[in-house]
Structure formats: structure tokens, C-alpha cells
Coordinates of C-alpha atoms and ligand atoms in Angstrom, one line a residue:
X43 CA 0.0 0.0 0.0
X44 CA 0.8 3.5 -0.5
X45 CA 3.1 4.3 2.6
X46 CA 1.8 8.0 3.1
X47 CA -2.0 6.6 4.0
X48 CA -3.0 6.6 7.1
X49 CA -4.6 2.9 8.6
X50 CA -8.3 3.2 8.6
X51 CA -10.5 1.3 11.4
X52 CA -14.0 1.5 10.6
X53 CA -16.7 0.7 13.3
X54 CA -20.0 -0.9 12.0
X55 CA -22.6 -0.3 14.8
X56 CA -25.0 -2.7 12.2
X57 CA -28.6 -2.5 13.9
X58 CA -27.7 -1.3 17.0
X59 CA -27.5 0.8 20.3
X60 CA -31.3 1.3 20.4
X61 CA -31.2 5.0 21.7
X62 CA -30.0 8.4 20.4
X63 CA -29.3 9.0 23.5
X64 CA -26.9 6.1 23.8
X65 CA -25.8 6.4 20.2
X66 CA -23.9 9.5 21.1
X67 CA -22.6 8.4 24.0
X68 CA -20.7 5.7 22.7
X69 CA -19.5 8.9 19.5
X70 CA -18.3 10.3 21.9
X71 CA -16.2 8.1 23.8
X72 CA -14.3 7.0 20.7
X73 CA -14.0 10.4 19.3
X74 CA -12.1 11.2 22.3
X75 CA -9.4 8.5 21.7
X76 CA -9.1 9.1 17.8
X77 CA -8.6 12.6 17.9
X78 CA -5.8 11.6 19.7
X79 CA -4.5 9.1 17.3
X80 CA -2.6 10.5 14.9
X81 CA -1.8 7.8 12.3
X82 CA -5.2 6.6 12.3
X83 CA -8.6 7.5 10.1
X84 CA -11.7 6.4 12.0
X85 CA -14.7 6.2 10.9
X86 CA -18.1 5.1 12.4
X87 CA -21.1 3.9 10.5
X88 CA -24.2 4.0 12.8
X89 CA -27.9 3.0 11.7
X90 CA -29.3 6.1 9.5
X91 CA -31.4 7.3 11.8
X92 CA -28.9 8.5 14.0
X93 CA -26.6 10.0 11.6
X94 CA -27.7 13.9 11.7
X95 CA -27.3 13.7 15.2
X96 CA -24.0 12.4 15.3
X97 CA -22.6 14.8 12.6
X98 CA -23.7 17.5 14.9
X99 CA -20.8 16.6 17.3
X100 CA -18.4 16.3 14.4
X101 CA -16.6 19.6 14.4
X102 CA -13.8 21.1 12.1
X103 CA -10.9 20.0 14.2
X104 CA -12.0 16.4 14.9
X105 CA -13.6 15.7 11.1
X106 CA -9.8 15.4 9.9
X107 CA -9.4 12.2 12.3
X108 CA -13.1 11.0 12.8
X109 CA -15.6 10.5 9.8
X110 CA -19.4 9.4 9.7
X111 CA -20.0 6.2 7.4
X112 CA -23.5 4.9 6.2
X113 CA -24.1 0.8 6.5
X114 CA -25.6 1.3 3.0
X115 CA -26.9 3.0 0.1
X116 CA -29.7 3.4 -2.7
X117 CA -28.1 3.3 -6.2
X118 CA -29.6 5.8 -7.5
X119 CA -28.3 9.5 -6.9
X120 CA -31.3 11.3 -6.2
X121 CA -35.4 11.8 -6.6
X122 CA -37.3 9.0 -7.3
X123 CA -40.3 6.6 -6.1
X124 CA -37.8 4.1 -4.0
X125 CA -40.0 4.3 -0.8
X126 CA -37.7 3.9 2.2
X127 CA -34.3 3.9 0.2
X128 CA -31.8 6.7 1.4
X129 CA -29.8 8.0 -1.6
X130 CA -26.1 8.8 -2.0
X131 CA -26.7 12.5 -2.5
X132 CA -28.6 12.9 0.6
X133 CA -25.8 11.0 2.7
X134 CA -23.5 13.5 1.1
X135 CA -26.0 16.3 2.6
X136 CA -25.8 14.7 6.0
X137 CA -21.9 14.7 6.0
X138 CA -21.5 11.1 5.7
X139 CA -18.1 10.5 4.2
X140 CA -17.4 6.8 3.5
X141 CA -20.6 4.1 2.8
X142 CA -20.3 0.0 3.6
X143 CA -21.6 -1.6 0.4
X144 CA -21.9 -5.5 0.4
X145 CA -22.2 -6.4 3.4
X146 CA -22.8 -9.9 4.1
X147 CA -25.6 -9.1 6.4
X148 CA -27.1 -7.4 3.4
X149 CA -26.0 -9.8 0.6
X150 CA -27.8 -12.3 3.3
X151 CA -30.8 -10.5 2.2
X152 CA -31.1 -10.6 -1.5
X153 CA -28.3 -7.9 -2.2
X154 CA -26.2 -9.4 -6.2
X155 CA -23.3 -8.6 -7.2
X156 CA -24.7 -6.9 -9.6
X157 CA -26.8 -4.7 -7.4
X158 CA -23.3 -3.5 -5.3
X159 CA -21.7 -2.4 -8.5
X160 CA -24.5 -0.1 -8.6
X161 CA -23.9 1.1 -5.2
X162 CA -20.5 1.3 -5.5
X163 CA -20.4 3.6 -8.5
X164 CA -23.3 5.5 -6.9
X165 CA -21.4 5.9 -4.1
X166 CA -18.0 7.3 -6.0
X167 CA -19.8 9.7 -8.2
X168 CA -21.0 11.0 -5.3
X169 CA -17.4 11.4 -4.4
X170 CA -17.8 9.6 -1.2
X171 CA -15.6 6.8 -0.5
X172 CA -16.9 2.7 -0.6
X173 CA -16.1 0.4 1.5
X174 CA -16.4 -2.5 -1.0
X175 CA -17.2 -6.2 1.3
X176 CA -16.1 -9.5 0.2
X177 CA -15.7 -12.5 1.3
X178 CA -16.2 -16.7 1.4
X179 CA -19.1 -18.2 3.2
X180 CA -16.6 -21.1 3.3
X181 CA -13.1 -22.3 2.5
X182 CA -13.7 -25.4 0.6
X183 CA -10.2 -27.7 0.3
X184 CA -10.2 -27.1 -3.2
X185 CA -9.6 -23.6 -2.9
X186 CA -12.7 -22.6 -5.0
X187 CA -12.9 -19.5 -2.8
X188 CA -10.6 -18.0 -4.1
X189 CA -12.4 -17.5 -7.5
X190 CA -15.6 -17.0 -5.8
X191 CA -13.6 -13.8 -4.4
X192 CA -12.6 -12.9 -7.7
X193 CA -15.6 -12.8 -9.0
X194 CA -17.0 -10.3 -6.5
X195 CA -14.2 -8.1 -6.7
X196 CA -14.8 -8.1 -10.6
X197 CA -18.3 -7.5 -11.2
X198 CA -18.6 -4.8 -8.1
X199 CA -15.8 -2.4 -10.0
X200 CA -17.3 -3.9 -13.2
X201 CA -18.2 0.4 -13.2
X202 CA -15.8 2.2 -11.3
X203 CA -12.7 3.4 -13.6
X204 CA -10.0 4.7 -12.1
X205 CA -10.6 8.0 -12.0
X206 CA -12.5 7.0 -8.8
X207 CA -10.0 5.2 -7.4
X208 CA -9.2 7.6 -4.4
X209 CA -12.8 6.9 -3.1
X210 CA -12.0 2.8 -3.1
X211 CA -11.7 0.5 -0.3
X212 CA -12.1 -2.9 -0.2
X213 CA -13.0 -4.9 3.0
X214 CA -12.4 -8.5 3.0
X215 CA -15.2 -10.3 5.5
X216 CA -15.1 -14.1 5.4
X217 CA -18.2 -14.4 6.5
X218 CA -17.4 -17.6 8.7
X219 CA -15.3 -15.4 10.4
X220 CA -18.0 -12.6 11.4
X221 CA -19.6 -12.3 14.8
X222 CA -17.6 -15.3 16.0
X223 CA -15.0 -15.7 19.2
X224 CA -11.6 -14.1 18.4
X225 CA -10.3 -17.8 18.2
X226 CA -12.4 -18.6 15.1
X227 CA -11.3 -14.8 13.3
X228 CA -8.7 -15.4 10.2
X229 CA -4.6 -16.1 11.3
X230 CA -2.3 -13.7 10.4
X231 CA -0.6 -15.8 7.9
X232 CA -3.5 -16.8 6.4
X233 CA -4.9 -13.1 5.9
X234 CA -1.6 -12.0 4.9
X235 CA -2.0 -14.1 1.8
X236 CA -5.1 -13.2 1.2
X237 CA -4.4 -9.2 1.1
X238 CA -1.7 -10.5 -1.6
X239 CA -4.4 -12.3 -4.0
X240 CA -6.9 -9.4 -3.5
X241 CA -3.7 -7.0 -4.4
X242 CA -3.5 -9.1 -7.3
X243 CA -6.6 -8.9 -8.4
X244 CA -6.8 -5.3 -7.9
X245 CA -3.9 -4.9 -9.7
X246 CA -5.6 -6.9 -13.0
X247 CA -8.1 -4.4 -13.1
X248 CA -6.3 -1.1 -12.3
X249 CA -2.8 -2.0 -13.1
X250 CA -0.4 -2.1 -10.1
X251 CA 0.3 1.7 -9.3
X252 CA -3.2 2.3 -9.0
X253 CA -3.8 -1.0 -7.3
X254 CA -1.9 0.4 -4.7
X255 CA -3.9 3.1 -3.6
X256 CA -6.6 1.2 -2.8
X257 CA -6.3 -0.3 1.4
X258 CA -7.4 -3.5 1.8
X259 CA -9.1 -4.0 5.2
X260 CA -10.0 -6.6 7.1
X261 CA -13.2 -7.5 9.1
X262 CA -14.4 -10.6 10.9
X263 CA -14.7 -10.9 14.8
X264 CA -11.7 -8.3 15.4
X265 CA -11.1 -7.1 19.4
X266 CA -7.6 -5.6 20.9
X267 CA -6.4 -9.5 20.9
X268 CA -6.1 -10.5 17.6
X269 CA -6.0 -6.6 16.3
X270 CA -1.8 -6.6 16.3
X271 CA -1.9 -9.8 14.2
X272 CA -4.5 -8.5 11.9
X273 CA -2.7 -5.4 11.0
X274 CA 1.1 -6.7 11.8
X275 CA 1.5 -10.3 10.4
X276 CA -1.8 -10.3 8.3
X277 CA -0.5 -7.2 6.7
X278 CA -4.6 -5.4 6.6
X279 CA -4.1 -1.6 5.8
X280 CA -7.3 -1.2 8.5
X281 CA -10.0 -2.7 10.2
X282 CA -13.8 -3.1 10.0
X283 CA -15.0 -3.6 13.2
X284 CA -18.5 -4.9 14.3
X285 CA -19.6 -5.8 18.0
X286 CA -16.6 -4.1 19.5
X287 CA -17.3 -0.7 18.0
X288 CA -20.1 -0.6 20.5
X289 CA -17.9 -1.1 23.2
X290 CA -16.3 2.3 23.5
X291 CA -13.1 0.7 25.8
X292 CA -12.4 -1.8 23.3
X293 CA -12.5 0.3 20.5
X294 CA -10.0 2.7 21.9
X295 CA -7.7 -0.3 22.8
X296 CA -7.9 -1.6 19.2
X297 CA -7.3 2.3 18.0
X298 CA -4.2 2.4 20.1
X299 CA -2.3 -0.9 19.1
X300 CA -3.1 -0.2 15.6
X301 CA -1.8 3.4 16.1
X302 CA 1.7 1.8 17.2
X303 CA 2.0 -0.4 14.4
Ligands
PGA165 P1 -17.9 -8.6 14.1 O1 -18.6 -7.9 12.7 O2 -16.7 -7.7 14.3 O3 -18.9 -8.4 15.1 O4 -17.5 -10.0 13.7 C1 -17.8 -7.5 11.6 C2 -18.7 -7.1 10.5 O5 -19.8 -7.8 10.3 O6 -18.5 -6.1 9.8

């Protein structure tokens, strides 16, 4: 990866807390610790219906370290009779900076391939940054996985040329890995190969300086135990973190290790 880029830890609060109230509370808490990290972007992607509350306690100072993220998108940029879809140009409005597209939990519900190169183009033009999922359901002994990854990676920048590629990140999420004990997460070693092949593949479609520019994250029952062997041996340019973005202590422990890395 591009040595100048900072490491970018994302927190994905999915369907969750079930206040306001306690919704910025926890922003709070971590936007204490990540103004104070340096070599770190964070970002936090709360439910929708909390965002414009949340950007209110973004200021000036802090936006440079802390940014609001979206759990997902509508395709289409604006107007239209998509009753209860929230478009990109209206998360631009509420000063939401980077959006998750293809997640599993959303794949899980009827979400193609197809349908997240949409978003993810939406999302670009938009010039907001995508956080791009992937990832295995299994890993099969015949390594089949590894073309199943390919072809999501494919057909989701099957419309994003490389003009966009600034606003690109790709998240790898084996989904047997998600919302698991820390035991079950990915090894280093074994992540560590797979940032190479998604390099690789990046690298077919943009060409290898470009490639470059893009971080490759990593997400999939992450806490402050397994976080230096994520980022160190596993070689992740960030994190995507799920059930321990809610758990403001955590969080802050996980910001910290990665901010000595
Ligand atoms: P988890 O979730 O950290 O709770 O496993 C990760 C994710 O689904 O993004």
C-alpha cells in the first residue's frame, strides 16, 4: 500500500444501540481517543437514523481524524419513487463520508453482485468513499474460494474506472469469520495471503500503481487480541470492526495498538 495513508479502522454499529441518546454516548467516547491518534482515520457507520445527530458533534478539528460512514446505500443518486431507500446525494448532505456496500448481512438479504456495483459507482460519483465487502461463506479444500472472491471483486468495480480510485476501499469479510470468538477470526498468515491475492486482483483491473492506492481491510470478529496480528502479520491496511465498535473501551484499545503499528 501506499506508505503515506494513514490505517483506517472503521466501526459498523449494524442494527444497534437502540437510543439516540446512547448512540452518542458511545461517538463520543471514541471520538475522544481518535482525535488523539494520529496515524489513524476512524470512521463510524451508525444506523441512518442517528446520523444527523452524530454529525452534529463532528466539528472542524476532529472531522480530519473522525468520519461518519452509512451501512448502506440506494443506487440511484437522487429523486425518485424508492419508498424507504436513502440516496447517495442525501448521505452527502448529512456529512457522511465513506458508505459500507456489500455487506454480508445485506447480501444475506437478496443484495447481487450486480446490485453493489451499482452502489458502489453511486457511491464514487457521489465522491464519497466505498467500502467495498467480500468474502467466502466457506473455504472449501479445493480452494474454490478463491475464485468466488474474484468474481466479487470483478463484477462490483465492473463500473468504477480509475478515476475513482481515491474513493476505493475494499474490506475483506469471510463471512465464517463474522460475529464469531476471536479464536475462530482469520490467522495472520493466512490473511496476509489473502491481502496479496486481492492485491492481485486489484492490480488486473487497475494496473499495479493504482492498485496500490486502494487499502485493503480486514473484518471478521476483530477485538484488541487478535488486532496486532490483523494489522502486523496479516499485513490489513485497517480494520472493520463490528460488535466491539459498541464497546467504547475496546474500541479505543484496538485504535491504540493499531496506532503503534
Ligand atoms: P464482528 O462484525 O466484528 O462483530 O464480527 C464484523 C462485521 O460484520 O463487519
Amino acid at each position: 500500500m501506499n506508505k503515506k495513508q494513514k490505517k483506517l479502522i472503521i466501526g459498523n454499529w449494524k442494527m444497534n444501540p437502540t437510543s439516540v441518546d446512547e448512540a452518542k454516548k458511545i461517538f463520543r467516547a471514541i471520538k475522544s481517543v481518535a482525535e488523539s491518534e494520529k496515524n489513524i482515520k476512524t470512521v463510524v457507520c451508525p444506523p441512518f437514523v442517528y446520523i444527523g445527530e452524530i454529525a452534529k458533534i463532528i466539528n472542524n478539528n476532529s472531522g480530519k481524524m473522525v468520519s461518519l460512514g452509512s451501512q448502506d446505500v440506494f443506487w440511484q443518486a437522487f429523486g425518485g419513487p424508492f419508498t424507504g431507500e436513502i440516496s447517495p446525494t442525501m448521505l452527502g448532505d448529512a456529512d457522511v463520508k465513506y458508505v459500507i456496500v456489500g455487506h454480508s448481512e445485506r447480501r444475506e438479504l437478496g443484495e447481487t453482485n450486480e446490485i453493489v456495483a451499482k452502489k458502489v459507482l453511486a457511491v464514487v460519483k457521489e465522491k464519497m468513499t466505498a467500502v467495498l465487502c467480500v468474502g467466502e461463506k466457506v473455504r472449501d479444500k479445493d480452494g474454490l474460494y478463491f475464485e468466488f472472491l474474484r468474481q466479487q471483486i470483478k463484477t462490483a468495480l465492473s463500473k468504477v474506472s480509475k478515476k475513482y480510485i481515491d474513493n476505493l476501499v475494499l474490506a475483506y469479510e469471510p463471512i465464517w469469520a463474522i460475529g464469531k470468538n476471536e479464536t475462530e477470526a482469520i490467522k495472520g498468515k493466512d490473511l496476509h495471503e489473502m491481502v496479496i491475492f486481492i492485491r492481485k486482483i486489484l492490480t488486473d483491473i487497475y494496473g499495479a500503481e493504482d492498485a496500490l492506492n486502494i487499502p485493503i481491510l480486514y473484518g471478521g470478529s476483530v477485538t484488541p487480541r487478535n488486532t496486532l496480528e490483523l494489522v502486523g502479520e496479516g499485513q490489513a491496511q485497517g480494520l472493520l470492526v463490528g460488535r466491539q465498535s459498541l464497546e467504547p473501551e475496546s474500541f479505543a484499545e484496538i485504535l491504540k495498538i493499531v496506532g503503534q503499528i
